[in-house]
Coordinates of C-alpha atoms in Angstrom, one line a residue:
X1 CA -23.7 13.3 -5.1
X2 CA -20.3 14.5 -5.8
X3 CA -19.3 11.3 -7.5
X4 CA -22.2 11.8 -10.1
X5 CA -20.9 15.7 -10.4
X6 CA -17.2 14.4 -11.5
X7 CA -18.2 11.7 -13.8
X8 CA -20.2 8.6 -12.9
X9 CA -21.1 6.2 -9.9
X10 CA -19.9 2.8 -8.8
X11 CA -20.6 -0.2 -10.8
X12 CA -24.3 -1.9 -9.0
X13 CA -23.5 -4.7 -6.6
X14 CA -25.6 -7.7 -5.7
X15 CA -27.9 -7.1 -2.7
X16 CA -26.2 -9.5 -0.8
X17 CA -22.8 -7.6 -1.1
X18 CA -24.3 -4.3 -0.5
X19 CA -26.0 -5.6 2.9
X20 CA -22.5 -6.9 4.0
X21 CA -20.6 -3.6 3.6
X22 CA -20.5 -1.2 6.6
X23 CA -22.3 2.2 6.0
X24 CA -20.5 5.1 7.4
X25 CA -23.2 7.7 6.9
X26 CA -23.0 11.3 5.9
X27 CA -22.2 12.6 9.5
X28 CA -18.4 12.2 9.4
X29 CA -17.2 14.3 12.1
X30 CA -13.7 12.3 12.3
X31 CA -13.2 12.8 8.3
X32 CA -10.8 16.0 8.0
X33 CA -11.0 15.8 4.3
X34 CA -13.9 18.0 3.4
X35 CA -12.3 20.0 0.4
X36 CA -11.0 18.5 -2.7
X37 CA -8.9 19.9 -5.9
X38 CA -9.5 17.6 -9.2
X39 CA -6.2 17.5 -11.1
X40 CA -6.1 16.7 -14.9
X41 CA -3.2 15.9 -16.9
X42 CA -3.1 12.2 -17.8
X43 CA -5.2 10.8 -20.8
X44 CA -5.4 6.8 -19.2
X45 CA -5.3 5.1 -16.0
X46 CA -3.0 6.8 -13.2
X47 CA -1.3 3.6 -11.3
X48 CA 1.6 5.5 -9.7
X49 CA 2.2 8.2 -7.2
X50 CA 5.5 8.9 -5.7
X51 CA 6.4 11.4 -2.9
X52 CA 9.2 13.6 -4.3
X53 CA 10.0 16.1 -1.1
X54 CA 7.9 17.6 1.6
X55 CA 5.6 19.4 -1.0
X56 CA 6.1 17.7 -4.5
X57 CA 4.8 14.4 -5.7
X58 CA 4.7 12.6 -9.2
X59 CA 2.1 10.8 -11.1
X60 CA 2.4 8.2 -13.7
X61 CA 0.4 5.8 -15.5
X62 CA -0.8 3.8 -18.9
X63 CA -0.4 7.0 -21.1
X64 CA 3.5 7.0 -20.4
X65 CA 3.6 10.3 -19.2
X66 CA 5.1 11.5 -15.7
X67 CA 3.8 14.5 -14.4
X68 CA 5.3 16.7 -11.2
X69 CA 2.8 18.3 -9.0
X70 CA 2.7 20.9 -6.1
X71 CA 1.0 19.1 -3.3
X72 CA -0.2 22.5 -1.5
X73 CA -1.7 24.1 -4.3
X74 CA -2.5 21.2 -6.9
X75 CA -0.5 23.1 -9.5
X76 CA 1.1 21.2 -12.4
X77 CA 4.9 22.1 -12.1
X78 CA 6.4 19.6 -15.0
X79 CA 5.2 17.3 -17.8
X80 CA 7.7 14.6 -18.5
X81 CA 7.2 13.2 -21.7
X82 CA 9.5 10.2 -23.1
X83 CA 8.1 6.7 -22.9
X84 CA 5.6 5.1 -25.4
X85 CA 4.1 2.9 -23.5
X86 CA 2.6 2.6 -19.8
X87 CA 4.7 3.2 -16.9
X88 CA 5.2 -0.1 -15.1
X89 CA 7.5 1.0 -12.2
X90 CA 8.7 4.6 -10.6
X91 CA 11.2 5.8 -7.8
X92 CA 13.0 8.7 -6.6
X93 CA 16.8 8.8 -6.8
X94 CA 18.0 11.1 -4.2
X95 CA 21.9 12.1 -4.0
X96 CA 23.9 10.7 -1.3
X97 CA 24.3 13.0 1.6
X98 CA 28.0 13.1 1.3
X99 CA 28.0 13.9 -2.3
X100 CA 28.2 17.3 -4.0
X101 CA 25.8 16.2 -6.7
X102 CA 22.6 18.0 -6.1
X103 CA 20.3 17.0 -9.2
X104 CA 17.1 15.6 -8.1
X105 CA 16.5 12.5 -10.0
X106 CA 13.6 10.1 -10.7
X107 CA 13.6 6.7 -12.4
X108 CA 11.0 5.5 -14.5
X109 CA 10.4 2.0 -16.1
X110 CA 8.0 1.2 -19.1
X111 CA 6.5 -1.3 -21.1
X112 CA 8.6 0.1 -24.1
X113 CA 11.6 -1.7 -22.8
X114 CA 13.0 1.5 -21.6
X115 CA 14.2 3.3 -18.0
X116 CA 14.9 6.8 -18.3
X117 CA 16.4 8.9 -15.8
X118 CA 14.9 12.1 -15.1
X119 CA 15.8 15.4 -13.3
X120 CA 12.7 16.8 -11.7
X121 CA 13.8 20.2 -10.8
X122 CA 14.4 21.0 -14.7
X123 CA 12.2 18.2 -16.3
X124 CA 15.4 17.5 -18.3
X125 CA 15.8 13.6 -19.4
X126 CA 19.3 12.9 -18.0
X127 CA 19.8 9.2 -19.4
X128 CA 17.9 6.4 -21.5
X129 CA 18.6 3.0 -21.6
X130 CA 16.9 0.1 -23.5
X131 CA 16.2 -3.5 -22.1
X132 CA 15.6 -6.9 -23.7
X133 CA 12.2 -7.3 -21.4
X134 CA 9.9 -5.0 -19.4
X135 CA 11.2 -3.6 -16.3
X136 CA 8.5 -4.6 -13.6
X137 CA 10.1 -3.0 -10.5
X138 CA 13.0 -0.5 -9.3
X139 CA 14.7 -0.1 -6.1
X140 CA 17.4 2.4 -4.9
X141 CA 20.4 1.3 -2.6
X142 CA 20.9 4.9 -1.7
X143 CA 23.9 4.0 0.7
X144 CA 26.0 2.4 -2.3
X145 CA 24.5 5.1 -4.6
X146 CA 23.2 2.4 -7.1
X147 CA 19.8 1.3 -8.2
X148 CA 18.5 -2.4 -9.1
X149 CA 16.2 -3.3 -12.2
X150 CA 13.9 -6.2 -11.9
X151 CA 12.6 -7.8 -14.7
X152 CA 13.2 -11.2 -16.4
X153 CA 16.9 -10.5 -14.6
X154 CA 18.4 -8.4 -11.9
X155 CA 20.5 -5.6 -13.0
X156 CA 22.6 -3.2 -10.7
X157 CA 23.4 0.4 -12.1
X158 CA 25.0 3.5 -11.2
X159 CA 23.6 6.8 -11.4
X160 CA 24.7 7.6 -14.9
X161 CA 23.0 4.4 -16.0
X162 CA 25.9 2.4 -16.5
X163 CA 25.2 -1.3 -16.1
X164 CA 27.5 -2.4 -13.5
X165 CA 26.7 -6.2 -13.4
X166 CA 23.4 -8.2 -13.6
X167 CA 22.2 -11.9 -13.1
X168 CA 21.5 -14.6 -15.7
X169 CA 17.8 -15.1 -16.8
X170 CA 15.6 -15.8 -13.7
X171 CA 12.1 -16.2 -14.9
X172 CA 9.7 -15.2 -17.9
X173 CA 7.1 -14.1 -15.6
X174 CA 9.9 -11.8 -14.1
X175 CA 10.5 -10.1 -10.8
X176 CA 7.3 -8.7 -9.4
X177 CA 8.7 -7.0 -6.3
X178 CA 12.2 -6.2 -4.4
X179 CA 13.2 -5.2 -0.9
X180 CA 16.4 -4.2 0.5
X181 CA 17.6 -5.9 3.4
X182 CA 21.2 -5.5 5.6
X183 CA 24.5 -6.7 4.5
X184 CA 23.8 -5.3 0.9
X185 CA 21.2 -7.8 0.1
X186 CA 18.0 -7.8 -1.6
X187 CA 14.9 -10.0 -1.7
X188 CA 13.2 -10.6 -5.2
X189 CA 9.9 -12.1 -5.6
X190 CA 10.0 -14.2 -8.6
X191 CA 6.8 -16.0 -9.0
X192 CA 6.1 -17.9 -5.7
X193 CA 9.9 -18.0 -4.9
X194 CA 12.0 -15.6 -2.9
X195 CA 15.5 -15.2 -4.0
X196 CA 18.3 -13.7 -1.8
X197 CA 20.9 -11.8 -3.8
X198 CA 24.1 -10.2 -2.1
X199 CA 25.5 -7.1 -4.1
X200 CA 29.3 -7.2 -3.9
X201 CA 31.0 -3.6 -4.0
X202 CA 34.3 -3.3 -6.0
X203 CA 37.5 -3.9 -3.3
X204 CA 41.1 -3.8 -4.1
X205 CA 41.2 -7.6 -4.7
X206 CA 38.1 -7.7 -6.7
X207 CA 38.0 -4.3 -8.8
X208 CA 34.3 -4.8 -10.2
X209 CA 30.9 -5.1 -8.9
X210 CA 29.0 -8.5 -8.7
X211 CA 25.8 -9.9 -7.7
X212 CA 25.4 -13.4 -6.1
X213 CA 22.4 -15.4 -5.6
X214 CA 22.7 -16.3 -1.9
X215 CA 19.4 -18.6 -1.2
X216 CA 16.0 -19.3 -2.6
X217 CA 13.1 -19.7 -0.3
X218 CA 10.2 -22.3 -1.5
X219 CA 7.7 -21.6 1.4
X220 CA 5.1 -20.1 -0.7
X221 CA 2.4 -22.6 -2.7
X222 CA 1.5 -19.8 -4.9
X223 CA 2.7 -16.7 -6.5
X224 CA 3.9 -13.9 -4.1
X225 CA 1.6 -10.6 -4.5
X226 CA 3.1 -8.5 -1.4
X227 CA 6.4 -7.9 -0.1
X228 CA 7.7 -5.3 2.4
X229 CA 10.3 -4.8 5.3
X230 CA 8.3 -4.7 8.6
X231 CA 11.4 -3.5 10.6
X232 CA 15.1 -3.8 11.3
X233 CA 14.2 -7.6 12.2
X234 CA 11.7 -9.1 9.8
X235 CA 10.0 -8.8 6.3
X236 CA 6.6 -10.1 5.3
X237 CA 5.2 -11.8 2.2
X238 CA 1.9 -12.4 1.1
X239 CA 0.7 -14.9 -1.7
X240 CA -2.2 -15.4 -4.3
X241 CA -3.9 -18.0 -1.9
X242 CA -3.7 -15.9 1.4
X243 CA -0.5 -17.2 2.7
X244 CA 1.3 -14.4 5.4
X245 CA 4.8 -15.5 5.9
X246 CA 7.0 -13.3 8.7
X247 CA 10.9 -13.8 7.9
X248 CA 14.0 -13.2 9.5
X249 CA 15.8 -10.5 7.7
X250 CA 19.3 -11.8 8.5
X251 CA 19.0 -15.5 8.2
X252 CA 15.7 -15.6 6.3
X253 CA 14.1 -18.3 8.4
X254 CA 10.4 -18.4 8.8
X255 CA 9.3 -16.6 12.1
X256 CA 5.3 -17.0 11.4
X257 CA 3.4 -19.0 8.7
X258 CA -0.4 -18.1 8.4
X259 CA -2.6 -19.4 5.8
X260 CA -6.1 -19.1 7.3
X261 CA -5.4 -15.8 9.1
X262 CA -8.1 -14.0 7.2
X263 CA -10.5 -16.3 8.8
X264 CA -9.6 -16.1 12.6
X265 CA -12.8 -17.0 14.1
X266 CA -12.9 -20.9 13.5
X267 CA -11.7 -23.7 11.2
X268 CA -13.4 -23.7 8.0
X269 CA -15.6 -26.5 7.0
X270 CA -15.3 -28.4 3.6
X271 CA -18.3 -26.7 1.9
X272 CA -16.4 -23.0 2.9
X273 CA -13.3 -24.1 1.7
X274 CA -14.4 -24.9 -1.5
X275 CA -16.4 -21.8 -1.8
X276 CA -13.2 -19.8 -1.0
X277 CA -11.0 -21.8 -3.4
X278 CA -13.7 -21.0 -6.0
X279 CA -12.9 -17.2 -5.3
X280 CA -9.3 -16.8 -4.8
X281 CA -9.3 -13.0 -5.2
X282 CA -11.3 -12.9 -2.1
X283 CA -8.3 -14.2 -0.1
X284 CA -5.2 -12.9 -2.1
X285 CA -3.3 -10.4 0.0
X286 CA -2.8 -7.4 -2.3
X287 CA -1.1 -5.0 -0.3
X288 CA 0.8 -4.6 3.2
X289 CA 1.6 -1.8 5.4
X290 CA 2.6 -1.7 9.1
X291 CA 3.8 0.1 12.2
X292 CA 5.9 -0.9 15.0
X293 CA 3.2 -3.4 16.4
X294 CA 1.2 -4.5 13.8
X295 CA 1.2 -5.6 9.9
X296 CA -2.1 -4.4 8.1
X297 CA -3.0 -6.5 5.2
X298 CA -5.6 -6.0 2.3
X299 CA -7.0 -9.3 1.5
X300 CA -9.5 -9.6 -1.1
X301 CA -12.3 -7.0 0.0
X302 CA -11.3 -7.1 3.4
X303 CA -8.9 -5.5 6.1
X304 CA -6.9 -7.6 8.5
X305 CA -4.8 -6.3 11.4
X306 CA -2.1 -8.8 12.3
X307 CA -0.4 -8.3 15.9
X308 CA 3.5 -9.1 15.8
X309 CA 3.7 -9.9 19.5
X310 CA 0.6 -12.2 19.9
X311 CA 1.3 -13.4 16.4
X312 CA -2.8 -13.4 15.7
X313 CA -5.6 -11.2 13.8
X314 CA -6.6 -8.6 16.4
X315 CA -8.9 -7.0 14.2
X316 CA -10.7 -7.5 10.6
X317 CA -13.1 -5.9 8.4
X318 CA -14.0 -8.8 5.9
X319 CA -16.1 -6.4 3.8
X320 CA -14.4 -3.1 3.8
X321 CA -15.1 -2.2 0.3
X322 CA -17.4 -3.6 -2.7
X323 CA -14.3 -5.0 -4.4
X324 CA -10.6 -5.7 -4.2
X325 CA -8.7 -3.6 -2.0
X326 CA -5.6 -2.3 -3.9
X327 CA -3.8 0.0 -1.5
X328 CA -3.8 0.7 2.2
X329 CA -1.3 2.9 4.4
X330 CA -1.5 3.7 8.2
X331 CA -2.2 7.1 9.5
X332 CA -1.5 8.7 12.6
X333 CA -3.8 8.2 15.7
X334 CA -4.4 4.7 15.1
X335 CA -6.2 5.5 11.6
X336 CA -5.8 3.3 8.5
X337 CA -6.6 4.5 4.9
X338 CA -7.5 2.0 2.1
X339 CA -8.8 2.5 -1.6
X340 CA -10.5 -0.1 -3.8
X341 CA -11.5 -1.3 -7.2
X342 CA -14.9 0.1 -6.8
X343 CA -13.7 3.7 -6.6
X344 CA -13.8 4.3 -2.9
X345 CA -11.4 5.7 -0.5
X346 CA -12.3 4.9 3.3
X347 CA -10.5 5.8 6.6
X348 CA -10.8 3.5 9.2
X349 CA -10.1 3.8 13.4
X350 CA -8.2 0.8 15.2
X351 CA -10.3 0.7 18.6
X352 CA -10.4 -1.9 21.6
X353 CA -13.8 -3.9 22.2
X354 CA -15.5 -3.6 25.3
X355 CA -15.1 -6.8 27.5
X356 CA -18.6 -8.1 28.4
X357 CA -18.9 -10.7 30.8
X358 CA -19.1 -14.1 29.5
X359 CA -22.7 -15.6 30.2
X360 CA -23.0 -18.6 32.0
X361 CA -23.6 -22.0 30.4
X362 CA -26.3 -24.4 31.8
X363 CA -24.8 -27.5 32.7
X364 CA -26.7 -30.9 33.8
X365 CA -27.1 -34.5 32.4
X366 CA -29.8 -33.6 29.8
X367 CA -27.8 -30.4 28.5
X368 CA -24.6 -32.5 28.0
X369 CA -26.4 -35.0 26.1
X370 CA -28.0 -32.2 23.8
X371 CA -31.6 -32.7 25.1
X372 CA -34.0 -30.0 25.4
X373 CA -34.7 -26.3 24.5
X374 CA -32.0 -25.0 26.8
X375 CA -29.1 -26.6 25.2
X376 CA -29.8 -24.9 22.0
X377 CA -30.1 -21.3 23.6
X378 CA -27.0 -21.9 25.6
X379 CA -25.0 -22.7 22.7
X380 CA -25.7 -19.6 21.0
X381 CA -23.7 -17.1 23.1
X382 CA -20.9 -19.9 23.1
X383 CA -20.7 -20.0 19.1
X384 CA -20.8 -16.2 19.2
X385 CA -18.1 -16.3 21.8
X386 CA -15.7 -18.4 19.4
X387 CA -16.6 -16.2 16.4
X388 CA -15.7 -13.0 18.0
X389 CA -12.4 -13.7 19.2
X390 CA -10.5 -10.6 17.8
X391 CA -9.5 -8.0 20.7
X392 CA -10.3 -5.0 18.3
X393 CA -12.1 -3.9 15.5
X394 CA -11.7 -1.4 12.7
X395 CA -14.5 1.3 12.8
X396 CA -15.1 3.3 9.6
X397 CA -14.9 7.1 10.2
X398 CA -14.5 8.5 6.5
X399 CA -15.7 7.9 3.1
X400 CA -14.2 10.1 0.4
X401 CA -16.3 9.8 -2.7
X402 CA -15.0 11.5 -5.6
X403 CA -13.7 9.1 -8.1
X404 CA -15.8 7.3 -10.7
X405 CA -13.4 4.3 -11.3
X406 CA -10.8 2.1 -9.5
X407 CA -8.6 3.9 -7.0
X408 CA -5.1 2.8 -7.8
X409 CA -3.3 4.1 -4.9
X410 CA -2.7 7.0 -2.7
X411 CA 0.1 9.2 -1.1
X412 CA -0.6 10.8 2.6
X413 CA 0.8 14.3 3.2
X414 CA 0.9 15.3 7.1
X415 CA 0.6 19.0 6.1
X416 CA -0.9 18.9 2.4
X417 CA -3.7 16.4 2.7
X418 CA -4.3 13.2 0.6
X419 CA -3.6 12.4 -3.0
X420 CA -5.3 9.9 -4.8
X421 CA -4.9 8.4 -8.3
X422 CA -7.8 6.5 -10.4
X423 CA -8.4 4.7 -13.5
X424 CA -11.0 7.6 -14.4
X425 CA -7.5 9.7 -15.4
X426 CA -8.0 11.9 -12.3
X427 CA -6.0 12.7 -9.4
X428 CA -7.7 14.3 -6.2
X429 CA -6.3 16.1 -3.9
X430 CA -7.9 15.8 -0.7
X431 CA -7.6 18.7 1.8
X432 CA -8.6 19.3 5.4
X433 CA -11.6 21.5 5.4
X434 CA -11.0 23.2 8.7
X435 CA -7.2 23.7 8.2
X436 CA -7.9 25.2 4.7
X437 CA -10.5 27.6 6.0
X438 CA -8.1 28.9 8.8
X439 CA -5.5 29.4 6.3
X440 CA -8.0 31.3 4.1
X441 CA -9.1 33.6 7.1
X442 CA -5.5 34.1 7.8
X443 CA -4.4 35.2 4.4
X444 CA -7.5 37.6 4.3
X445 CA -6.6 39.1 7.7
X446 CA -3.1 39.6 6.6
X447 CA -4.2 41.7 3.5
X448 CA -6.6 43.4 5.1
X449 CA -3.8 44.6 7.5
X450 CA -1.4 45.1 4.3
X451 CA -4.0 47.6 3.0
X452 CA -4.7 49.3 6.1
X453 CA -8.7 47.9 5.9
X454 CA -8.2 46.5 9.3
X455 CA -7.9 49.5 11.1
X456 CA -10.6 51.6 9.5
X457 CA -12.9 48.6 10.0
X458 CA -12.0 48.9 13.6

């Protein structure tokens, strides 16, 4: 009902797809987000949310605006206007711990081929630089107090927006993702290639900055869509055709390669392979998140949990949403949250399956050769055991219905709730209903105590 009040419902889906999607029901006892605030400031798709500190976040989208919000109250604090086209990347640039500089900076890149440095305490535009092509990703190397711009080339910049060095032209498609690795290195995803670069800081013998290409990794068969650091030892990449590769973070060797991990039950037959190839969006790895034990992957419309030690999928939900899953994040208490193009936001809990005793399989001469009805019945438990090989499962425990269009991403605040942004131009701040009710009661009690009404009532 709430979805229709805010401005529309989900697009109708086919009957087969609807029946495959697991329903949660109205009684969501484990879903704490029962209150919401609708935040309006944007005039187009809101694609980015970035946390600035414990109580502030910024939003950005296709209208070129950057808005700073209070995560506790939902109040709009600042509106940063300077870009003429959509925002393509946004990242905070905090000061170094040893630095006396206290300004809180944020970097934004746009399709207008500019990058702007903002002070998000004052809203002041600190610096602005023009580029020859659109910058698609930004990464801060805080230890060196520099930041990198990824587009058709890779540039290295300081806090004053001075260009320190850059690579030659890499690709017309440009760099789609960047992550920092040890030894002043970065990994850049360029099409289906990974390029390792090393940033060389000035020394007495070489008094200028430089960026050097170290290695190219050509193991992917298709374009790389997802790239994140897993831990101090590994990073992981995912491609358009469903490849998952885990890499050593120091020598960049392949530690695990999975192509059909999104089908953990059995080998696909030829007809199924053709069907899947016709729907590449169903196997594209759109986003990753991780914890100490697992990698969580958004694959098409599904969610998959890949265990790092076992090197296999331990849980999956093949139809987690009606449309592609765009963003996922790990929450405390073995919970996972996901959002989708279908406008939904869902909360999941990773649970272990109860181990049931295996059913005995009839033996004998006729059963061996497939004669009689007994063999057909006996083969069904065996087939079911083959298909159900994952030791855990993802149980849906919450469905946040509020947006009327694609939910692009979200932020989780431990103390202030959940923030989602959407193609419906809205931002929704989801609040823990029980916690908010307690805070309201406490404020009322304090007000009565201040006015002396509490003692008169007693």
